[in-house]
Coordinates of C-alpha atoms and ligand atoms in Angstrom, one line a residue:
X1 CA -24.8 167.6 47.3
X2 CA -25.0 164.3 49.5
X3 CA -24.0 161.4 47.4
X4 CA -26.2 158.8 46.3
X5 CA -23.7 156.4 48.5
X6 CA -24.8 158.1 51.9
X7 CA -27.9 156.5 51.6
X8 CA -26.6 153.1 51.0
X9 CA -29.0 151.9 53.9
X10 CA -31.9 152.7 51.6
X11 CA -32.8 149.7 49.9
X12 CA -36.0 150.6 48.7
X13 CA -38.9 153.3 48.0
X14 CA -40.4 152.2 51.1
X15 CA -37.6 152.7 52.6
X16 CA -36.8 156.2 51.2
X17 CA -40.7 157.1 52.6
X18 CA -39.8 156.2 55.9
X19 CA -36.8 158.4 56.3
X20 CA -38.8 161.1 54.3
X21 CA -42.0 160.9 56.8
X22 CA -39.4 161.2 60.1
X23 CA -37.6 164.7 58.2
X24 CA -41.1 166.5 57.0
X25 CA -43.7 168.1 59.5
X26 CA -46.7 166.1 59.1
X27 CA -49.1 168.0 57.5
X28 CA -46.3 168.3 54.5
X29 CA -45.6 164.8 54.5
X30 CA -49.8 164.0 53.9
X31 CA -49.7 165.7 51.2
X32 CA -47.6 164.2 49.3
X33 CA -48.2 160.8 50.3
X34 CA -52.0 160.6 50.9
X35 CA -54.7 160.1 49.0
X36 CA -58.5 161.7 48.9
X37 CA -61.5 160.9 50.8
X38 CA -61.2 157.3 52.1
X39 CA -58.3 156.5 50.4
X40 CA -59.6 153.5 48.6
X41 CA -58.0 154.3 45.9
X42 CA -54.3 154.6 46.6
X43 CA -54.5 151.0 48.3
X44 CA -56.6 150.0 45.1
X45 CA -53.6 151.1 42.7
X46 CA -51.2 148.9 44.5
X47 CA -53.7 146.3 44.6
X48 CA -54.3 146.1 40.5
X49 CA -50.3 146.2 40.3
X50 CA -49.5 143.7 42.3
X51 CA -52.4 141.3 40.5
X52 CA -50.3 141.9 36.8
X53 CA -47.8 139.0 36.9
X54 CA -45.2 139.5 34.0
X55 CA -44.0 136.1 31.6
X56 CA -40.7 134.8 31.8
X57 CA -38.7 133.1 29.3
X58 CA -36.3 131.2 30.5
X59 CA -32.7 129.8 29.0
X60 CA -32.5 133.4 27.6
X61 CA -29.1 135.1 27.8
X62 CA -29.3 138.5 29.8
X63 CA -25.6 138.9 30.4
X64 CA -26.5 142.5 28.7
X65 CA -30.3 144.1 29.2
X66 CA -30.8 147.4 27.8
X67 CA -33.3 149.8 29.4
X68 CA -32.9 152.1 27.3
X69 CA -36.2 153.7 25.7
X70 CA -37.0 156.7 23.1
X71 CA -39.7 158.6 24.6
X72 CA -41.1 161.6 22.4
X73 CA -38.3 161.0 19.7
X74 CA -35.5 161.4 22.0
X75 CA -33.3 158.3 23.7
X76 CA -32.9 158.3 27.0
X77 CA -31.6 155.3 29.4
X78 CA -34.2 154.7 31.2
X79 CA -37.9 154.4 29.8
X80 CA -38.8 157.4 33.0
X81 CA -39.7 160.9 33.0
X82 CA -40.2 162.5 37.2
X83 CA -43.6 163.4 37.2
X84 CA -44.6 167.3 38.0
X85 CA -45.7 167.7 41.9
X86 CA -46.9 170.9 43.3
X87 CA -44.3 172.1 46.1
X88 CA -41.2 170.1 45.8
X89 CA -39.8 173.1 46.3
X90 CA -40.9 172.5 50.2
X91 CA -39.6 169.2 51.0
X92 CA -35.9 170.4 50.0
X93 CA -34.6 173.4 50.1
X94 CA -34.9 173.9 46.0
X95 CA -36.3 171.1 45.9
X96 CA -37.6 171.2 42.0
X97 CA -33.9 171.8 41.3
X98 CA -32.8 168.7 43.7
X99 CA -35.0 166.3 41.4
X100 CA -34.0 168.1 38.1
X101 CA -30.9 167.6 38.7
X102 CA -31.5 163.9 40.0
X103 CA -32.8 163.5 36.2
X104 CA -30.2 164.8 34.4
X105 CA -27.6 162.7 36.1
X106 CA -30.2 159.3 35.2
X107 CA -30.4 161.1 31.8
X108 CA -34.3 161.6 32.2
X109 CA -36.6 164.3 31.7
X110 CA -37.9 166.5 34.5
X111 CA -41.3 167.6 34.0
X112 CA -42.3 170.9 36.1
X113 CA -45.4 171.8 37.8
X114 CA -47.5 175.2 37.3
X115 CA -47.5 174.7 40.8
X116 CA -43.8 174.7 41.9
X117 CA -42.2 177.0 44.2
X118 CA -39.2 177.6 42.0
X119 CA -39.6 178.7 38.4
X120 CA -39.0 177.3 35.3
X121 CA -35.8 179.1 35.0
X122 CA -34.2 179.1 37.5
X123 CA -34.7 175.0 37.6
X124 CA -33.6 175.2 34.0
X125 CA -30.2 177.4 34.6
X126 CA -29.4 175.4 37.6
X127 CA -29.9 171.7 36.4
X128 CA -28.8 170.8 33.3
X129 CA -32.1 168.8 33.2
X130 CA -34.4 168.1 29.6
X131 CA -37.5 169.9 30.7
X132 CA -41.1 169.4 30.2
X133 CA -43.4 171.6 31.5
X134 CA -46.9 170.9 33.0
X135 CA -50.1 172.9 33.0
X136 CA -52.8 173.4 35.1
X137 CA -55.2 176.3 33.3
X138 CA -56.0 179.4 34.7
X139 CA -59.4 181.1 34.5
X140 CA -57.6 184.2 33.2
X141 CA -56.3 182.5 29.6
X142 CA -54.0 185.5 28.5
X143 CA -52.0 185.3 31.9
X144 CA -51.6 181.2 31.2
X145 CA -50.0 182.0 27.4
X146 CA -47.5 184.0 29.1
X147 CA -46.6 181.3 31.3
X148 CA -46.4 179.2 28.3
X149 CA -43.5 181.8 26.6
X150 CA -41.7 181.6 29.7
X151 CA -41.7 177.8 29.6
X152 CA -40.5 177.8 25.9
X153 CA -37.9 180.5 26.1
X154 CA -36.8 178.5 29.5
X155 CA -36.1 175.4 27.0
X156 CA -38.8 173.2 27.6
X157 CA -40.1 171.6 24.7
X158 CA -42.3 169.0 26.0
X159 CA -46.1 170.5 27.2
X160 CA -48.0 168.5 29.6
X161 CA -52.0 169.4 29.8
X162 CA -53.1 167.7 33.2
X163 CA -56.7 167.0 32.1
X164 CA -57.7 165.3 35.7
X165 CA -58.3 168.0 37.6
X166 CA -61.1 169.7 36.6
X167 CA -62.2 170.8 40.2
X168 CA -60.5 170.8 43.5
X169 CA -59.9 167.2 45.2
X170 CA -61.4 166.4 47.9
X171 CA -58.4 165.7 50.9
X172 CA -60.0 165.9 54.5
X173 CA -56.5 165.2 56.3
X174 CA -55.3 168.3 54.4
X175 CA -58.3 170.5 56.0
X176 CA -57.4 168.9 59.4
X177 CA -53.8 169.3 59.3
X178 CA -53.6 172.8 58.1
X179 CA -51.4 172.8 55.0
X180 CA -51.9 174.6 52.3
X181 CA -50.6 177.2 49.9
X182 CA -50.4 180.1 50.6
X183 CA -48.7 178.8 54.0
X184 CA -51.0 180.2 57.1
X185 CA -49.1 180.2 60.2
X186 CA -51.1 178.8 63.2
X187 CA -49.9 177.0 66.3
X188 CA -50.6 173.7 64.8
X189 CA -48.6 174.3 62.1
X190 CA -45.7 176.2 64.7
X191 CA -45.5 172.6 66.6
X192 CA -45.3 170.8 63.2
X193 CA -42.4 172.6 62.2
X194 CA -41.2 172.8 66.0
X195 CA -41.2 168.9 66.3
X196 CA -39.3 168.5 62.7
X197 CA -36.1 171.0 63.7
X198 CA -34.3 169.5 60.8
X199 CA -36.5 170.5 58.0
X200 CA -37.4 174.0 59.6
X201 CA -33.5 174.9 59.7
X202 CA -32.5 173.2 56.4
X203 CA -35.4 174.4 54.6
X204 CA -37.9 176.7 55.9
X205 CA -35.6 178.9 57.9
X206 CA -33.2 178.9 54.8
X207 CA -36.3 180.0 53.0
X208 CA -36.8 182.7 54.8
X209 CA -33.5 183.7 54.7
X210 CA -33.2 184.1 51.0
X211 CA -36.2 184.1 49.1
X212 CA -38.6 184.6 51.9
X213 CA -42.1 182.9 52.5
X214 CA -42.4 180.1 49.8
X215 CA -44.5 180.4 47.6
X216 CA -45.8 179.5 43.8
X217 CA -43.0 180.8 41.3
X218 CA -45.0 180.8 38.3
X219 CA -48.5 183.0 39.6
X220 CA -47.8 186.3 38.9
X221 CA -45.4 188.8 40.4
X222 CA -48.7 190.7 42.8
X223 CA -49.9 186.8 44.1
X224 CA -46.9 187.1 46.6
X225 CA -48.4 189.4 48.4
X226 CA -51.7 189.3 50.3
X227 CA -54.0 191.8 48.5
X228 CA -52.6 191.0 45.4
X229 CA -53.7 187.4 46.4
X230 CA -57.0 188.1 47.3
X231 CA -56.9 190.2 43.7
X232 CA -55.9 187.7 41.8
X233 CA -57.4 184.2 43.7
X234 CA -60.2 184.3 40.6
X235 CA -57.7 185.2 37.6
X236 CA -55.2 182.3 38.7
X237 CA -57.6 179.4 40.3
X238 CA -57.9 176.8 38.3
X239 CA -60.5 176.9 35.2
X240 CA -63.6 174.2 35.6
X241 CA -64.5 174.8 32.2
X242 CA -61.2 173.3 30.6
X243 CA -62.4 171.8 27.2
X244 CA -60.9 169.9 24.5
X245 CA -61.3 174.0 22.7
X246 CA -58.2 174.4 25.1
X247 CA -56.5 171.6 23.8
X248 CA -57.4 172.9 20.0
X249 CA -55.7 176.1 21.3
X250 CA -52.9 175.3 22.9
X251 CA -52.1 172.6 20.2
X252 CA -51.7 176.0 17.6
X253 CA -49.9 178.0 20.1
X254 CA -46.9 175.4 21.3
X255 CA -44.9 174.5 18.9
X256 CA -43.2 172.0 20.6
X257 CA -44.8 168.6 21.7
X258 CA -48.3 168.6 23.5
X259 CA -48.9 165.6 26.2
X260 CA -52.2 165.2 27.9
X261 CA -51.8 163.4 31.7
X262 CA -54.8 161.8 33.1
X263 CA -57.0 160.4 30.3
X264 CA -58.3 157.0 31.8
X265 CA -60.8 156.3 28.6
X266 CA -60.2 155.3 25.1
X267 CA -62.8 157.6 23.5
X268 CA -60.6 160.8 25.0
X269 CA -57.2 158.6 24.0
X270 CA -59.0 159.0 20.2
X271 CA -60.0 162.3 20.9
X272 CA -56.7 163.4 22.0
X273 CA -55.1 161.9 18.8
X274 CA -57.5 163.6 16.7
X275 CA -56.4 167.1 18.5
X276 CA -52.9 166.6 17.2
X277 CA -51.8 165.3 20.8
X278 CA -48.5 163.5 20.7
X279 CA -48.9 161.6 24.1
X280 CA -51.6 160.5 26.5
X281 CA -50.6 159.7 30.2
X282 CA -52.3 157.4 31.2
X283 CA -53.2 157.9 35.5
X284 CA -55.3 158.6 38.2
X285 CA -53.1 161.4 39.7
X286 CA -51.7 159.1 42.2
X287 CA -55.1 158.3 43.5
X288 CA -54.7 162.0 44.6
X289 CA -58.2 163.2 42.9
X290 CA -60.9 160.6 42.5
X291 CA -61.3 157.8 45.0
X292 CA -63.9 155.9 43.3
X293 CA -61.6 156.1 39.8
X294 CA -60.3 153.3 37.9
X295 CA -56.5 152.3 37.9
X296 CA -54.4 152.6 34.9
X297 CA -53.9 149.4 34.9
X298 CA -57.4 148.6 34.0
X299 CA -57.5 150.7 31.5
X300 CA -54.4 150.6 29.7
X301 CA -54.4 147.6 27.8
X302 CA -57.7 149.1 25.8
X303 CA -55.8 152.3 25.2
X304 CA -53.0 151.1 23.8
X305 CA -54.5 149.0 21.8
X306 CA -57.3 151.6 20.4
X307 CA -54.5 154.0 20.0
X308 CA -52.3 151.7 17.6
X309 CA -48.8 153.1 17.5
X310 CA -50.5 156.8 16.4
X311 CA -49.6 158.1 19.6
X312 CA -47.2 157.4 22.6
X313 CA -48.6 156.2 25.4
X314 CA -47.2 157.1 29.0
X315 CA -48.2 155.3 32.7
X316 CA -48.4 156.5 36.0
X317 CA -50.0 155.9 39.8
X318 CA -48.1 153.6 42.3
X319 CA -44.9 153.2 41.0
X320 CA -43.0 151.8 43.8
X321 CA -40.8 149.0 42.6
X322 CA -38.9 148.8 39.2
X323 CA -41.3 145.5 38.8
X324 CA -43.9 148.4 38.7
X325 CA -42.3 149.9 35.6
X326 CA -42.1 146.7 33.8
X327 CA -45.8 145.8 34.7
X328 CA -46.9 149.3 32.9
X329 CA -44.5 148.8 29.8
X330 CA -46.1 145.1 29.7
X331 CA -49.3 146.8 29.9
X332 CA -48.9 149.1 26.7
X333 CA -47.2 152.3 28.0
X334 CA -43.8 153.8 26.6
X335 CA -42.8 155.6 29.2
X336 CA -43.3 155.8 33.1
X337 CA -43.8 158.8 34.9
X338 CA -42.9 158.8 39.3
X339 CA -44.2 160.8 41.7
X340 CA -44.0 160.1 45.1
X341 CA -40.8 157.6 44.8
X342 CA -38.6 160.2 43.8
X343 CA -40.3 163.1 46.2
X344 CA -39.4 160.8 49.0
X345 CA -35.9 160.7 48.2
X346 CA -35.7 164.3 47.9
X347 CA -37.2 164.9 50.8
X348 CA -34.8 162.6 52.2
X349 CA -31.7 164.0 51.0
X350 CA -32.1 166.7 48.2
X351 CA -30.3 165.6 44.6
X352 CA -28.8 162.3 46.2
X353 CA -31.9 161.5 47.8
X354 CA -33.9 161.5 44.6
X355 CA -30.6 160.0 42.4
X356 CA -30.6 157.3 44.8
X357 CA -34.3 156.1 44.6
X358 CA -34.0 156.7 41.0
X359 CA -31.0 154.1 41.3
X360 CA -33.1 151.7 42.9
X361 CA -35.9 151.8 40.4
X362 CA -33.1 151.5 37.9
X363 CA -31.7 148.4 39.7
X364 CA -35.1 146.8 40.5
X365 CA -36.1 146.9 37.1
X366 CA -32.7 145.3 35.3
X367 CA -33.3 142.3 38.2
X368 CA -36.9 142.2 37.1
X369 CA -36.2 142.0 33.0
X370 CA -33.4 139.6 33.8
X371 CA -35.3 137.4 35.6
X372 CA -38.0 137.9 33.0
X373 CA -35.4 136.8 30.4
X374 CA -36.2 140.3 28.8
X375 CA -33.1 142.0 26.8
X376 CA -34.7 144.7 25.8
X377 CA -37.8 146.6 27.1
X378 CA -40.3 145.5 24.6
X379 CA -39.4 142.1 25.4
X380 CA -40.9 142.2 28.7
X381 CA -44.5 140.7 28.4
X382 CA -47.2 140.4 30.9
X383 CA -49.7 136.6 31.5
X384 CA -52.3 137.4 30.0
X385 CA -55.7 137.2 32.1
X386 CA -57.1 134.6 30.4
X387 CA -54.5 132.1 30.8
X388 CA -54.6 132.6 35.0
X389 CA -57.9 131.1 34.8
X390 CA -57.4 128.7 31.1
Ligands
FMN1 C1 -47.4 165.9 46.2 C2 -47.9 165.7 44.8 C3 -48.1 166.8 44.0 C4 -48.6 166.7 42.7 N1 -48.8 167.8 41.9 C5 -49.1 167.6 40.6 C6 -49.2 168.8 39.8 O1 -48.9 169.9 40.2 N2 -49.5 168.6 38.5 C7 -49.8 167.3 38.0 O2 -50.2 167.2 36.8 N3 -49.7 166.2 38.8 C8 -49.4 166.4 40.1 N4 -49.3 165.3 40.9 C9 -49.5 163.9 40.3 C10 -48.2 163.4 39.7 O3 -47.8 164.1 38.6 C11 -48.4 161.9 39.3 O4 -49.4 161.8 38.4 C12 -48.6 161.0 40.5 O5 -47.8 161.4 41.6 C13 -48.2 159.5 40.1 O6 -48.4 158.7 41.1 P1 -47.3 158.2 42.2 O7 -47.0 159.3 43.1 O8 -47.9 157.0 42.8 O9 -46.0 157.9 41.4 C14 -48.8 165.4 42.2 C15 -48.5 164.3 43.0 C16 -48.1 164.4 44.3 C17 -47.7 163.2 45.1

């Protein structure tokens, strides 16, 4: 592993993007750092963060601030969980075991995607990391419950239903550019990875040379191959007719805790309560979905509010600064989940990469509640909109 020191000349998220965008071939790095359609919305998410200005109190002794939160019953030192993205396990060579283990060291959950390229357990054997494991539902609803037994018997405890995604998004740059999984090879694609000689030796080559073309690790055994792809492409695409019935089901099947990610109104907040949810995320996906939907900033306040402390209540969407992660706990929300920060710092440098953007956050957000003359994270409170224009 690189240590966290090597990247002492990353000072910031931004920062950690840069150095990520000059390591990945370009169609890779769009993905993960691009929006949909006209990307109004990714600017928009950034926009309604940076409008929340937090309250401080001064005179207030902050010789010791605590970060430390209980999300889901269970402390943890940071009020952060790293959010499930589709093909980490592309940036870095094992990548989904780079950020797990990133987590465990900042004492944070790791939540993994249906999507990754490495499975649940070997992530689990290899990291050390609390788990959570995220769902996207398969037509074919036998094959999903035995991807829920793996999950459990991997140790994950925490379930997360991603409820935003009920068709495919719409991401033009991603059509031009060529990515996509399964991986097609095409010249394009041959002078991406040809331009970006660092990534195709320390990750794609080393791919090749182990596990072989990467691939999703949790779609069944006959989707590696081609003619068990085109057999399966209906059984394993993603349902469009994901109900709140699934949520009934899945909510007697897991034992463990059930988290719904991307509710963005308060009537499905209630609704998920009254399923026997235990926590909503509130996000738009990263602005990765719908470009014309609202931030969850807007929204936030209500849902918290309309949800009383019945159920936890967890942010995402444009977290780059630790400021960011106040302005969501000032906002309502328990707990934070990140994306793209900490998939930039893998990208950048595997486990260190990620543990040193996770370090920044960390950092950024003690200077932030200290400032704020906050001790503690429920002490952090945000000026309230009517007093801007009282
Ligand atoms: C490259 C990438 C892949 C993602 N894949 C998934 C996924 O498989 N499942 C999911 O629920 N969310 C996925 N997300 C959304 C994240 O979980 C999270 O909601 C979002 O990234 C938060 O916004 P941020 O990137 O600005 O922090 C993905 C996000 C990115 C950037």
């Amino acid at each position: 592993m690189i240590a966290p020191s090597a990247f002492a000349r990353i000072l910031n998220v931004e920062d950690a993007r840069h150095a990520a965008r000059r390591r990945l071939p370009r169609g890779l790095f769009e993905y993960i750092d691009r929006g949909c359609e006209d990307e109004v919305s990714i600017l928009a998410n950034r926009r309604r963060l940076d409008a929340i200005a937090l309250s401080p109190a001064v005179l207030v002794d902050v010789a010791r601030v605590s970060t430390e939160a209980e999300l889901l019953g269970k402390p943890q030192p940071l009020p952060l969980v790293i959010a499930p993205t589709a093909v980490a396990g592309l940036v870095w060579h094992d990548g989904e075991i780079a950020l797990a283990r990133a987590a465990a060291r900042a004492g944070i959950p790791f939540c993994v995607s249906t999507q990754s390229i490495t499975s649940i357990e070997r992530i689990a054997a290899e990291s050390g990391a609390e788990l959570w494991f995220q769902l996207y539902i398969w037509k074919d609803r036998q094959r999903m419950l035995n991807l829920l037994d793996r999950a459990w018997a991997a140790g994950a405890e925490t379930l997360v239903l991603t409820a935003d995604t009920a068709v495919g998004p719409n991401r033009e740059y991603n059509l031009r550019n060529g990515f996509g999984i399964p991986l097609k090879a095409s010249w394009r694609a041959a002078l991406d990875v040809a331009r970006h000689p660092r990534w195709a030796v320390a990750v794609m080559l080393r791919a090749l040379a182990t596990s072989g073309v990467p691939t999703y690790a949790h779609y069944p055994a006959e989707f590696r191959t081609r003619l068990g792809r085109e057999a399966l492409s209906d059984e394993v695409s993603l349902a469009k007719d994901v109900t709140w019935e699934d949520v009934r089901l899945l909510r007697q099947r897991w034992r463990g805790k059930l988290v719904v990610k991307g509710v963005l109104r308060v009537e499905d907040a209630l609704t998920a309560r009254s399923h026997g949810v235990d926590a909503i995320v509130v996000s738009n996906h990263g602005a990765r979905n719908l470009d014309c939907a609202p931030g969850p900033t807007e929204v936030l306040p209500q849902i918290a509010e309309a949800v009383g402390g019945r159920m936890e209540v967890f942010a995402d969407s444009g977290v780059r600064r630790g400021a960011d992660i106040a302005r969501f706990l000032a906002l309502g929300a328990r707990g934070v989940m990140i994306g793209r920060a900490t998939l930039y710092g893998v990208a950048m440098g595997g486990t260190g990469g990620a543990g040193r953007v996770l370090d920044v956050l960390s950092a950024e957000l003690r200077t932030t509640m200290g400032m704020l003359g906050a001790q503690k994270l429920a002490d952090i409170r945000r000026v309230e909109p009517s007093h801007l224009h009282g």
